[in-house]
PDB file of C-alpha atoms in Angstrom:
ATOM      1  CA  MET A  10    -106.410  -8.037 -13.734  1.00 51.00           C
ATOM      2  CA  LYS A  11    -104.646  -5.084 -13.087  1.00 40.00           C
ATOM      3  CA  LYS A  12    -104.843  -5.753  -9.550  1.00 41.00           C
ATOM      4  CA  LEU A  13    -103.844  -9.092  -9.872  1.00 47.00           C
ATOM      5  CA  LEU A  14    -100.627  -8.411 -11.670  1.00 43.00           C
ATOM      6  CA  LEU A  15     -99.713  -5.518  -9.117  1.00 39.00           C
ATOM      7  CA  PHE A  16     -99.965  -8.122  -5.900  1.00 44.00           C
ATOM      8  CA  ILE A  17     -97.863 -10.575  -8.205  1.00 47.00           C
ATOM      9  CA  ALA A  18     -95.256  -7.594  -8.575  1.00 43.00           C
ATOM     10  CA  TRP A  19     -95.397  -6.871  -4.849  1.00 42.00           C
ATOM     11  CA  LEU A  20     -94.887 -10.458  -4.213  1.00 46.00           C
ATOM     12  CA  LEU A  21     -91.721 -10.678  -6.448  1.00 46.00           C
ATOM     13  CA  PHE A  22     -89.883  -7.272  -5.329  1.00 43.00           C
ATOM     14  CA  ALA A  23     -91.324  -6.788  -1.678  1.00 43.00           C
ATOM     15  CA  PRO A  24     -88.361  -9.176  -0.588  1.00 45.00           C
ATOM     16  CA  ILE A  25     -85.848  -6.766  -2.482  1.00 43.00           C
ATOM     17  CA  LEU A  26     -87.801  -3.521  -0.841  1.00 42.00           C
ATOM     18  CA  TYR A  27     -87.628  -5.210   3.003  1.00 42.00           C
ATOM     19  CA  ALA A  28     -84.087  -6.124   2.291  1.00 59.00           C
ATOM     20  CA  GLN A  29     -82.831  -2.594   1.282  1.00 61.00           C
ATOM     21  CA  ASP A  30     -84.760  -1.062   4.031  1.00 67.00           C
ATOM     22  CA  GLN A  31     -82.552  -3.158   6.702  1.00 80.00           C
ATOM     23  CA  LEU A  32     -79.237  -2.010   4.854  1.00 87.00           C
ATOM     24  CA  PRO A  33     -77.362   0.757   6.423  1.00 88.00           C
ATOM     25  CA  VAL A  34     -78.360   4.056   5.097  1.00 90.00           C
ATOM     26  CA  ILE A  35     -75.615   6.555   3.352  1.00 89.00           C
ATOM     27  CA  TYR A  36     -76.453   9.984   1.974  1.00 89.00           C
ATOM     28  CA  LEU A  37     -74.599  11.028  -1.261  1.00 85.00           C
ATOM     29  CA  PRO A  38     -74.946  14.995  -1.810  1.00 83.00           C
ATOM     30  CA  GLU A  39     -73.964  16.606  -4.623  1.00 82.00           C
ATOM     31  CA  ASN A  40     -70.367  18.119  -5.577  1.00 82.00           C
ATOM     32  CA  LEU A  41     -68.875  15.973  -2.711  1.00 86.00           C
ATOM     33  CA  THR A  42     -67.044  12.838  -2.573  1.00 89.00           C
ATOM     34  CA  ILE A  43     -67.760   9.800  -0.134  1.00 91.00           C
ATOM     35  CA  HIS A  44     -64.879   7.776   1.211  1.00 93.00           C
ATOM     36  CA  PHE A  45     -65.848   4.136   2.308  1.00 93.00           C
ATOM     37  CA  ILE A  46     -62.822   2.883   5.076  1.00 92.00           C
ATOM     38  CA  SER A  47     -62.425  -0.770   5.141  1.00 91.00           C
ATOM     39  CA  PRO A  48     -60.378  -2.628   7.576  1.00 85.00           C
ATOM     40  CA  GLU A  49     -59.429  -5.064   4.940  1.00 84.00           C
ATOM     41  CA  PRO A  50     -58.018  -4.798   1.309  1.00 87.00           C
ATOM     42  CA  ILE A  51     -61.390  -4.449  -1.047  1.00 89.00           C
ATOM     43  CA  GLN A  52     -61.336  -7.168  -3.170  1.00 87.00           C
ATOM     44  CA  TYR A  53     -64.891  -6.370  -5.188  1.00 88.00           C
ATOM     45  CA  VAL A  54     -66.969  -3.597  -5.566  1.00 90.00           C
ATOM     46  CA  ASP A  55     -70.453  -3.575  -7.331  1.00 89.00           C
ATOM     47  CA  ILE A  56     -72.113  -0.113  -7.979  1.00 87.00           C
ATOM     48  CA  SER A  57     -75.635  -0.924  -9.100  1.00 81.00           C
ATOM     49  CA  THR A  58     -76.248   2.326 -10.995  1.00 84.00           C
ATOM     50  CA  LYS A  59     -74.742   4.264 -13.554  1.00 85.00           C
ATOM     51  CA  ASP A  60     -75.602   7.579 -11.674  1.00 86.00           C
ATOM     52  CA  LEU A  61     -72.401   7.023  -9.608  1.00 87.00           C
ATOM     53  CA  THR A  62     -68.550   6.908 -10.352  1.00 87.00           C
ATOM     54  CA  GLY A  63     -66.174   5.233  -8.118  1.00 89.00           C
ATOM     55  CA  ASP A  64     -62.537   4.138  -7.889  1.00 91.00           C
ATOM     56  CA  LEU A  65     -60.095   2.488  -5.330  1.00 92.00           C
ATOM     57  CA  PRO A  66     -57.268   5.110  -4.696  1.00 92.00           C
ATOM     58  CA  LEU A  67     -55.911   2.807  -2.120  1.00 90.00           C
ATOM     59  CA  LYS A  68     -56.500  -0.917  -1.335  1.00 89.00           C
ATOM     60  CA  ASN A  69     -58.869  -0.310   1.837  1.00 90.00           C
ATOM     61  CA  VAL A  70     -60.451   2.761   0.674  1.00 93.00           C
ATOM     62  CA  LEU A  71     -63.530   3.099  -2.200  1.00 93.00           C
ATOM     63  CA  ARG A  72     -64.347   6.622  -3.389  1.00 93.00           C
ATOM     64  CA  LEU A  73     -67.665   7.403  -4.249  1.00 91.00           C
ATOM     65  CA  LYS A  74     -69.232  10.456  -6.134  1.00 89.00           C
ATOM     66  CA  LEU A  75     -72.676  11.194  -8.078  1.00 86.00           C
ATOM     67  CA  ARG A  76     -71.782  11.989 -11.506  1.00 85.00           C
ATOM     68  CA  ASP A  77     -71.731  15.473 -12.417  1.00 78.00           C
ATOM     69  CA  THR A  78     -74.231  15.487 -15.169  1.00 72.00           C
ATOM     70  CA  LEU A  79     -76.568  13.978 -13.380  1.00 70.00           C
ATOM     71  CA  LYS A  80     -80.073  15.673 -12.928  1.00 72.00           C
ATOM     72  CA  SER A  81     -81.457  13.665 -10.330  1.00 78.00           C
ATOM     73  CA  PHE A  82     -80.470  10.457  -8.130  1.00 81.00           C
ATOM     74  CA  ALA A  83     -83.141   7.884  -6.822  1.00 80.00           C
ATOM     75  CA  GLY A  84     -80.841   5.791  -4.816  1.00 84.00           C
ATOM     76  CA  SER A  85     -79.141   2.560  -5.265  1.00 87.00           C
ATOM     77  CA  VAL A  86     -77.512  -0.130  -3.270  1.00 89.00           C
ATOM     78  CA  ILE A  87     -73.483  -0.556  -3.191  1.00 90.00           C
ATOM     79  CA  THR A  88     -71.904  -4.122  -2.242  1.00 90.00           C
ATOM     80  CA  ILE A  89     -68.265  -4.214  -0.973  1.00 90.00           C
ATOM     81  CA  ALA A  90     -66.398  -7.398  -0.610  1.00 89.00           C
ATOM     82  CA  GLY A  91     -63.194  -7.528   1.674  1.00 86.00           C
ATOM     83  CA  GLU A  92     -60.979 -10.583   2.150  1.00 79.00           C
ATOM     84  CA  LYS A  93     -63.118 -11.979   4.643  1.00 79.00           C
ATOM     85  CA  PHE A  94     -66.190  -9.946   4.835  1.00 84.00           C
ATOM     86  CA  ILE A  95     -69.145  -8.503   2.600  1.00 87.00           C
ATOM     87  CA  ALA A  96     -70.850  -5.183   3.146  1.00 90.00           C
ATOM     88  CA  GLN A  97     -73.770  -3.730   1.395  1.00 91.00           C
ATOM     89  CA  TYR A  98     -75.696   0.040   1.873  1.00 92.00           C
ATOM     90  CA  HIS A  99     -78.556   1.651   0.820  1.00 90.00           C
ATOM     91  CA  LEU A 100     -77.433   5.195  -0.834  1.00 89.00           C
ATOM     92  CA  LEU A 101     -79.871   8.054  -0.691  1.00 88.00           C
ATOM     93  CA  PRO A 102     -79.753  11.640  -2.188  1.00 85.00           C
ATOM     94  CA  GLY A 103     -78.267  13.465   0.347  1.00 80.00           C
ATOM     95  CA  TYR A 104     -77.299  17.366   1.716  1.00 78.00           C
ATOM     96  CA  PRO A 105     -74.221  19.078   2.652  1.00 76.00           C
ATOM     97  CA  GLY A 106     -73.299  18.388   6.268  1.00 80.00           C
ATOM     98  CA  VAL A 107     -73.704  14.467   5.784  1.00 83.00           C
ATOM     99  CA  PRO A 108     -70.488  12.275   6.725  1.00 86.00           C
ATOM    100  CA  THR A 109     -68.197  11.774   3.992  1.00 87.00           C
ATOM    101  CA  GLU A 110     -66.022   9.253   5.444  1.00 91.00           C
ATOM    102  CA  ILE A 111     -67.674   6.041   6.383  1.00 90.00           C
ATOM    103  CA  GLU A 112     -65.816   3.559   8.110  1.00 91.00           C
ATOM    104  CA  ILE A 113     -67.117  -0.121   7.555  1.00 90.00           C
ATOM    105  CA  THR A 114     -67.615  -1.411  10.881  1.00 87.00           C
ATOM    106  CA  PRO A 115     -68.697  -5.299  11.724  1.00 83.00           C
ATOM    107  CA  ALA A 116     -72.357  -4.228  12.170  1.00 84.00           C
ATOM    108  CA  ALA A 117     -72.470  -3.785   8.465  1.00 87.00           C
ATOM    109  CA  MET A 118     -70.580  -6.881   7.724  1.00 84.00           C
ATOM    110  CA  ARG A 119     -71.548 -10.262   6.841  1.00 85.00           C
ATOM    111  CA  PRO A 120     -68.545 -13.254   7.069  1.00 77.00           C
ATOM    112  CA  LEU A 121     -67.366 -14.796   3.605  1.00 74.00           C
ATOM    113  CA  ASP A 122     -66.501 -18.269   3.896  1.00 59.00           C
ATOM    114  CA  ILE A 123     -64.516 -18.926   0.458  1.00 56.00           C
ATOM    115  CA  SER A 124     -62.384 -21.902   0.406  1.00 52.00           C
ATOM    116  CA  GLY A 125     -58.951 -21.095   0.299  1.00 57.00           C
ATOM    117  CA  ILE A 126     -58.851 -17.426   0.819  1.00 61.00           C
ATOM    118  CA  GLY A 127     -57.102 -18.369   3.957  1.00 71.00           C
ATOM    119  CA  LEU A 128     -56.146 -15.482   6.758  1.00 78.00           C
ATOM    120  CA  SER A 129     -56.812 -11.971   6.051  1.00 79.00           C
ATOM    121  CA  GLN A 130     -54.068  -9.429   6.272  1.00 82.00           C
ATOM    122  CA  ASN A 131     -55.325  -7.852   9.507  1.00 81.00           C
ATOM    123  CA  GLN A 132     -55.283 -11.222  10.967  1.00 83.00           C
ATOM    124  CA  LEU A 133     -51.501 -11.959   9.648  1.00 87.00           C
ATOM    125  CA  ARG A 134     -50.455  -8.598  10.964  1.00 87.00           C
ATOM    126  CA  SER A 135     -51.930  -9.410  14.566  1.00 87.00           C
ATOM    127  CA  LEU A 136     -50.459 -12.843  14.714  1.00 88.00           C
ATOM    128  CA  ALA A 137     -46.842 -11.446  13.413  1.00 89.00           C
ATOM    129  CA  LEU A 138     -47.148  -8.846  16.205  1.00 89.00           C
ATOM    130  CA  SER A 139     -47.727 -11.191  18.965  1.00 87.00           C
ATOM    131  CA  LEU A 140     -44.598 -13.214  17.586  1.00 85.00           C
ATOM    132  CA  VAL A 141     -42.350 -10.107  17.584  1.00 84.00           C
ATOM    133  CA  ALA A 142     -43.283  -9.771  21.337  1.00 83.00           C
ATOM    134  CA  GLN A 143     -41.553 -13.027  22.346  1.00 82.00           C
ATOM    135  CA  SER A 144     -38.072 -13.318  23.058  1.00 81.00           C
ATOM    136  CA  PRO A 145     -35.665 -14.999  20.418  1.00 77.00           C
ATOM    137  CA  ASP A 146     -35.426 -18.761  20.713  1.00 72.00           C
ATOM    138  CA  LYS A 147     -32.096 -19.918  21.465  1.00 62.00           C
ATOM    139  CA  ARG A 148     -32.285 -22.734  18.893  1.00 59.00           C
ATOM    140  CA  VAL A 149     -31.837 -20.740  16.000  1.00 69.00           C
ATOM    141  CA  ASP A 150     -29.592 -20.308  12.685  1.00 76.00           C
ATOM    142  CA  ARG A 151     -27.214 -17.751  12.567  1.00 86.00           C
ATOM    143  CA  VAL A 152     -24.956 -15.905  10.164  1.00 88.00           C
ATOM    144  CA  LYS A 153     -22.267 -12.850  10.337  1.00 88.00           C
ATOM    145  CA  ALA A 154     -20.789 -11.151   7.643  1.00 88.00           C
ATOM    146  CA  PHE A 155     -19.608  -7.858   7.095  1.00 88.00           C
ATOM    147  CA  GLY A 156     -19.897  -6.718  10.831  1.00 89.00           C
ATOM    148  CA  ILE A 157     -23.798  -7.852  10.597  1.00 91.00           C
ATOM    149  CA  LYS A 158     -25.340 -10.720  12.583  1.00 92.00           C
ATOM    150  CA  GLY A 159     -28.238 -12.235  11.264  1.00 91.00           C
ATOM    151  CA  GLN A 160     -30.563 -14.815  13.504  1.00 91.00           C
ATOM    152  CA  LEU A 161     -33.390 -16.967  12.884  1.00 92.00           C
ATOM    153  CA  ASN A 162     -35.520 -16.137  16.192  1.00 90.00           C
ATOM    154  CA  HIS A 163     -38.632 -18.590  15.559  1.00 89.00           C
ATOM    155  CA  VAL A 164     -40.289 -20.547  13.018  1.00 90.00           C
ATOM    156  CA  TYR A 165     -44.112 -20.913  13.790  1.00 90.00           C
ATOM    157  CA  THR A 166     -46.802 -22.276  11.801  1.00 88.00           C
ATOM    158  CA  VAL A 167     -50.772 -21.636  11.652  1.00 87.00           C
ATOM    159  CA  GLY A 168     -52.976 -23.551   9.604  1.00 81.00           C
ATOM    160  CA  ASP A 169     -51.382 -23.463   5.829  1.00 83.00           C
ATOM    161  CA  TYR A 170     -49.162 -20.415   6.591  1.00 89.00           C
ATOM    162  CA  ILE A 171     -45.117 -20.241   8.062  1.00 91.00           C
ATOM    163  CA  PHE A 172     -44.160 -17.431  10.139  1.00 93.00           C
ATOM    164  CA  LEU A 173     -40.375 -16.644   9.925  1.00 93.00           C
ATOM    165  CA  ASP A 174     -39.302 -14.190  12.720  1.00 93.00           C
ATOM    166  CA  ILE A 175     -35.611 -12.834  11.516  1.00 93.00           C
ATOM    167  CA  SER A 176     -33.842 -10.287  13.075  1.00 93.00           C
ATOM    168  CA  TYR A 177     -29.981  -8.420  12.308  1.00 93.00           C
ATOM    169  CA  HIS A 178     -27.649  -6.724  14.625  1.00 93.00           C
ATOM    170  CA  ASN A 179     -25.013  -3.949  12.999  1.00 93.00           C
ATOM    171  CA  LYS A 180     -22.137  -4.154  15.031  1.00 92.00           C
ATOM    172  CA  THR A 181     -20.340  -1.472  12.816  1.00 91.00           C
ATOM    173  CA  ASN A 182     -20.847   2.657  13.186  1.00 90.00           C
ATOM    174  CA  LEU A 183     -22.128   2.349   9.315  1.00 89.00           C
ATOM    175  CA  LYS A 184     -26.302   2.522   8.785  1.00 90.00           C
ATOM    176  CA  TYR A 185     -27.177  -0.277   6.707  1.00 91.00           C
ATOM    177  CA  ASP A 186     -29.995   1.095   3.861  1.00 90.00           C
ATOM    178  CA  ILE A 187     -31.935  -1.861   2.615  1.00 92.00           C
ATOM    179  CA  ALA A 188     -31.848  -2.392  -1.018  1.00 90.00           C
ATOM    180  CA  ASP A 189     -34.264  -5.639  -1.017  1.00 90.00           C
ATOM    181  CA  PHE A 190     -34.851  -8.578   1.172  1.00 91.00           C
ATOM    182  CA  ARG A 191     -35.146 -11.878  -1.199  1.00 92.00           C
ATOM    183  CA  PHE A 192     -35.956 -15.767  -0.219  1.00 93.00           C
ATOM    184  CA  LYS A 193     -34.756 -18.471  -2.538  1.00 90.00           C
ATOM    185  CA  VAL A 194     -34.675 -22.136  -2.507  1.00 87.00           C
ATOM    186  CA  ASP A 195     -31.091 -23.279  -3.428  1.00 84.00           C
ATOM    187  CA  ASP A 196     -29.078 -26.122  -3.349  1.00 79.00           C
ATOM    188  CA  LYS A 197     -26.981 -26.861  -0.238  1.00 72.00           C
ATOM    189  CA  LYS A 198     -23.578 -27.230  -2.087  1.00 71.00           C
ATOM    190  CA  VAL A 199     -23.226 -25.122  -5.158  1.00 61.00           C
ATOM    191  CA  THR A 200     -20.200 -26.127  -7.199  1.00 48.00           C
ATOM    192  CA  LYS A 201     -20.867 -24.430 -10.472  1.00 49.00           C
ATOM    193  CA  ALA A 202     -23.255 -21.548 -10.747  1.00 50.00           C
ATOM    194  CA  ALA A 203     -24.644 -22.673 -14.028  1.00 50.00           C
ATOM    195  CA  ASN A 204     -26.065 -26.106 -12.138  1.00 53.00           C
ATOM    196  CA  ASN A 205     -27.427 -24.045  -9.214  1.00 58.00           C
ATOM    197  CA  GLN A 206     -31.342 -24.550  -9.330  1.00 67.00           C
ATOM    198  CA  SER A 207     -32.500 -21.437  -7.464  1.00 77.00           C
ATOM    199  CA  VAL A 208     -36.408 -20.584  -6.996  1.00 84.00           C
ATOM    200  CA  GLU A 209     -37.302 -17.385  -5.380  1.00 88.00           C
ATOM    201  CA  ILE A 210     -40.583 -17.334  -3.120  1.00 89.00           C
ATOM    202  CA  LYS A 211     -42.309 -14.226  -2.235  1.00 90.00           C
ATOM    203  CA  PRO A 212     -43.752 -13.762   1.133  1.00 92.00           C
ATOM    204  CA  GLU A 213     -47.814 -13.546   1.415  1.00 89.00           C
ATOM    205  CA  PHE A 214     -47.378 -10.778   4.075  1.00 91.00           C
ATOM    206  CA  VAL A 215     -44.498  -8.469   5.573  1.00 93.00           C
ATOM    207  CA  LEU A 216     -44.928  -7.042   9.097  1.00 92.00           C
ATOM    208  CA  PHE A 217     -42.811  -3.837   8.717  1.00 92.00           C
ATOM    209  CA  ASN A 218     -41.319  -1.753   5.804  1.00 91.00           C
ATOM    210  CA  GLN A 219     -38.300  -0.486   7.177  1.00 90.00           C
ATOM    211  CA  PRO A 220     -35.822   0.918   4.981  1.00 92.00           C
ATOM    212  CA  ALA A 221     -32.886   1.331   6.974  1.00 92.00           C
ATOM    213  CA  PHE A 222     -31.426   0.525  10.430  1.00 92.00           C
ATOM    214  CA  SER A 223     -28.433   1.715  12.420  1.00 92.00           C
ATOM    215  CA  LYS A 224     -28.188  -1.045  14.912  1.00 92.00           C
ATOM    216  CA  ASN A 225     -31.312  -3.596  15.193  1.00 93.00           C
ATOM    217  CA  TYR A 226     -33.755  -4.912  12.571  1.00 94.00           C
ATOM    218  CA  ARG A 227     -36.178  -7.248  13.349  1.00 94.00           C
ATOM    219  CA  ASN A 228     -39.042  -8.613  11.076  1.00 94.00           C
ATOM    220  CA  VAL A 229     -41.649 -11.050  10.234  1.00 94.00           C
ATOM    221  CA  PHE A 230     -42.695 -12.634   6.887  1.00 95.00           C
ATOM    222  CA  VAL A 231     -45.168 -15.120   6.579  1.00 94.00           C
ATOM    223  CA  PHE A 232     -45.325 -17.550   3.703  1.00 92.00           C
ATOM    224  CA  LYS A 233     -47.758 -20.130   2.363  1.00 87.00           C
ATOM    225  CA  LYS A 234     -46.898 -23.726   3.294  1.00 81.00           C
ATOM    226  CA  MET A 235     -43.711 -24.942   1.496  1.00 78.00           C
ATOM    227  CA  SER A 236     -41.599 -27.984   1.170  1.00 74.00           C
ATOM    228  CA  PHE A 237     -38.568 -28.643  -0.436  1.00 74.00           C
ATOM    229  CA  PRO A 238     -35.751 -31.491  -0.657  1.00 71.00           C
ATOM    230  CA  GLY A 239     -33.325 -32.063   1.864  1.00 69.00           C
ATOM    231  CA  ASN A 240     -30.308 -31.244  -0.379  1.00 75.00           C
ATOM    232  CA  LYS A 241     -32.163 -27.522  -0.721  1.00 80.00           C
ATOM    233  CA  VAL A 242     -32.101 -24.692   1.984  1.00 86.00           C
ATOM    234  CA  LEU A 243     -34.262 -21.483   2.183  1.00 89.00           C
ATOM    235  CA  ARG A 244     -32.033 -18.357   1.832  1.00 90.00           C
ATOM    236  CA  ALA A 245     -33.024 -15.398   3.250  1.00 91.00           C
ATOM    237  CA  GLU A 246     -30.583 -12.677   1.344  1.00 92.00           C
ATOM    238  CA  LEU A 247     -30.451  -9.014   2.744  1.00 92.00           C
ATOM    239  CA  SER A 248     -28.784  -6.623   0.329  1.00 92.00           C
ATOM    240  CA  GLU A 249     -27.452  -3.135   0.703  1.00 90.00           C
ATOM    241  CA  LYS A 250     -28.330   0.154  -1.312  1.00 84.00           C
ATOM    242  CA  GLN A 251     -24.879   0.544  -2.519  1.00 75.00           C
ATOM    243  CA  LEU A 252     -22.111  -0.366  -5.380  1.00 70.00           C
ATOM    244  CA  SER A 253     -20.855  -3.655  -3.925  1.00 61.00           C
ATOM    245  CA  GLY A 254     -22.938  -3.319  -0.729  1.00 76.00           C
ATOM    246  CA  ARG A 255     -23.103  -5.625   2.054  1.00 87.00           C
ATOM    247  CA  ILE A 256     -25.086  -8.842   1.306  1.00 90.00           C
ATOM    248  CA  VAL A 257     -25.874 -11.238   4.313  1.00 91.00           C
ATOM    249  CA  THR A 258     -27.441 -14.554   3.477  1.00 91.00           C
ATOM    250  CA  LEU A 259     -29.216 -16.473   6.299  1.00 91.00           C
ATOM    251  CA  SER A 260     -29.499 -20.363   5.403  1.00 90.00           C
ATOM    252  CA  ILE A 261     -32.828 -21.987   6.999  1.00 88.00           C
ATOM    253  CA  SER A 262     -33.197 -25.621   6.471  1.00 85.00           C
ATOM    254  CA  TYR A 263     -36.284 -27.594   6.227  1.00 83.00           C
ATOM    255  CA  GLN A 264     -35.900 -29.290   9.276  1.00 83.00           C
ATOM    256  CA  ASP A 265     -36.269 -25.790  10.648  1.00 85.00           C
ATOM    257  CA  ILE A 266     -39.376 -25.584   8.977  1.00 85.00           C
ATOM    258  CA  LEU A 267     -40.423 -29.031   9.954  1.00 83.00           C
ATOM    259  CA  ASP A 268     -39.605 -28.312  13.481  1.00 83.00           C
ATOM    260  CA  ALA A 269     -42.261 -25.140  13.628  1.00 84.00           C
ATOM    261  CA  ASP A 270     -44.206 -24.663  16.489  1.00 84.00           C
ATOM    262  CA  MET A 271     -47.663 -23.923  16.852  1.00 81.00           C
ATOM    263  CA  LEU A 272     -48.133 -20.015  17.039  1.00 71.00           C
ATOM    264  CA  PRO A 273     -49.190 -19.514  20.803  1.00 64.00           C
ATOM    265  CA  ASN A 274     -52.484 -17.680  21.784  1.00 58.00           C
TER     266      ASN A 274
END
């Protein structure tokens, strides 16, 4: 009877043990911290034991350590999920001298197919970089104010995403310190401020985080698919970090959005 029970237990747990044997092994030494570095922002972590402590000091960095009060560590499995992948590692007791920075590579990843998750931040960045490598379009919207010329260079679409390529040229000798960059859907003609139904929308992704520019500024802003009526307009409002600073507002019509091109490969 005892042998039969042991055999049944082996049948139940053998697949789990086999799966752990196939996982990449990471060694955890005492009194040292291990950092997992992800190519995407980490969305989920499962630490299957109370012997470990962990946190996310950065969006794409997982910090892991054995508890100081721990007397012995028998091993465990950790699961890390990004926007588009899931990875698992078999953690074992280690010794000083093992790597303390673990890069999560494609070899350890399994793709995640989650409906509606869209493109990852890395994918959006790659597409946006390919866009700024192109020359500005001639069929664009422009604005001039306070010696600043603003221009919508391109409107492209990929799936449910809209890419707005916007640039500014400062014709003055006064550096422009950026306070904010906001996007609002406003009425085309505003007769009374109280009647203006303004709705602010935030980008899903912004390519560059540039705090100021002396002469030229160019950036790509990515939005989820949007729609608004013909009597509305999308306004890109660039404001300066000074009292009564320069504010430059570029108006983008819905027709510009509808005329978006497919982002070329």
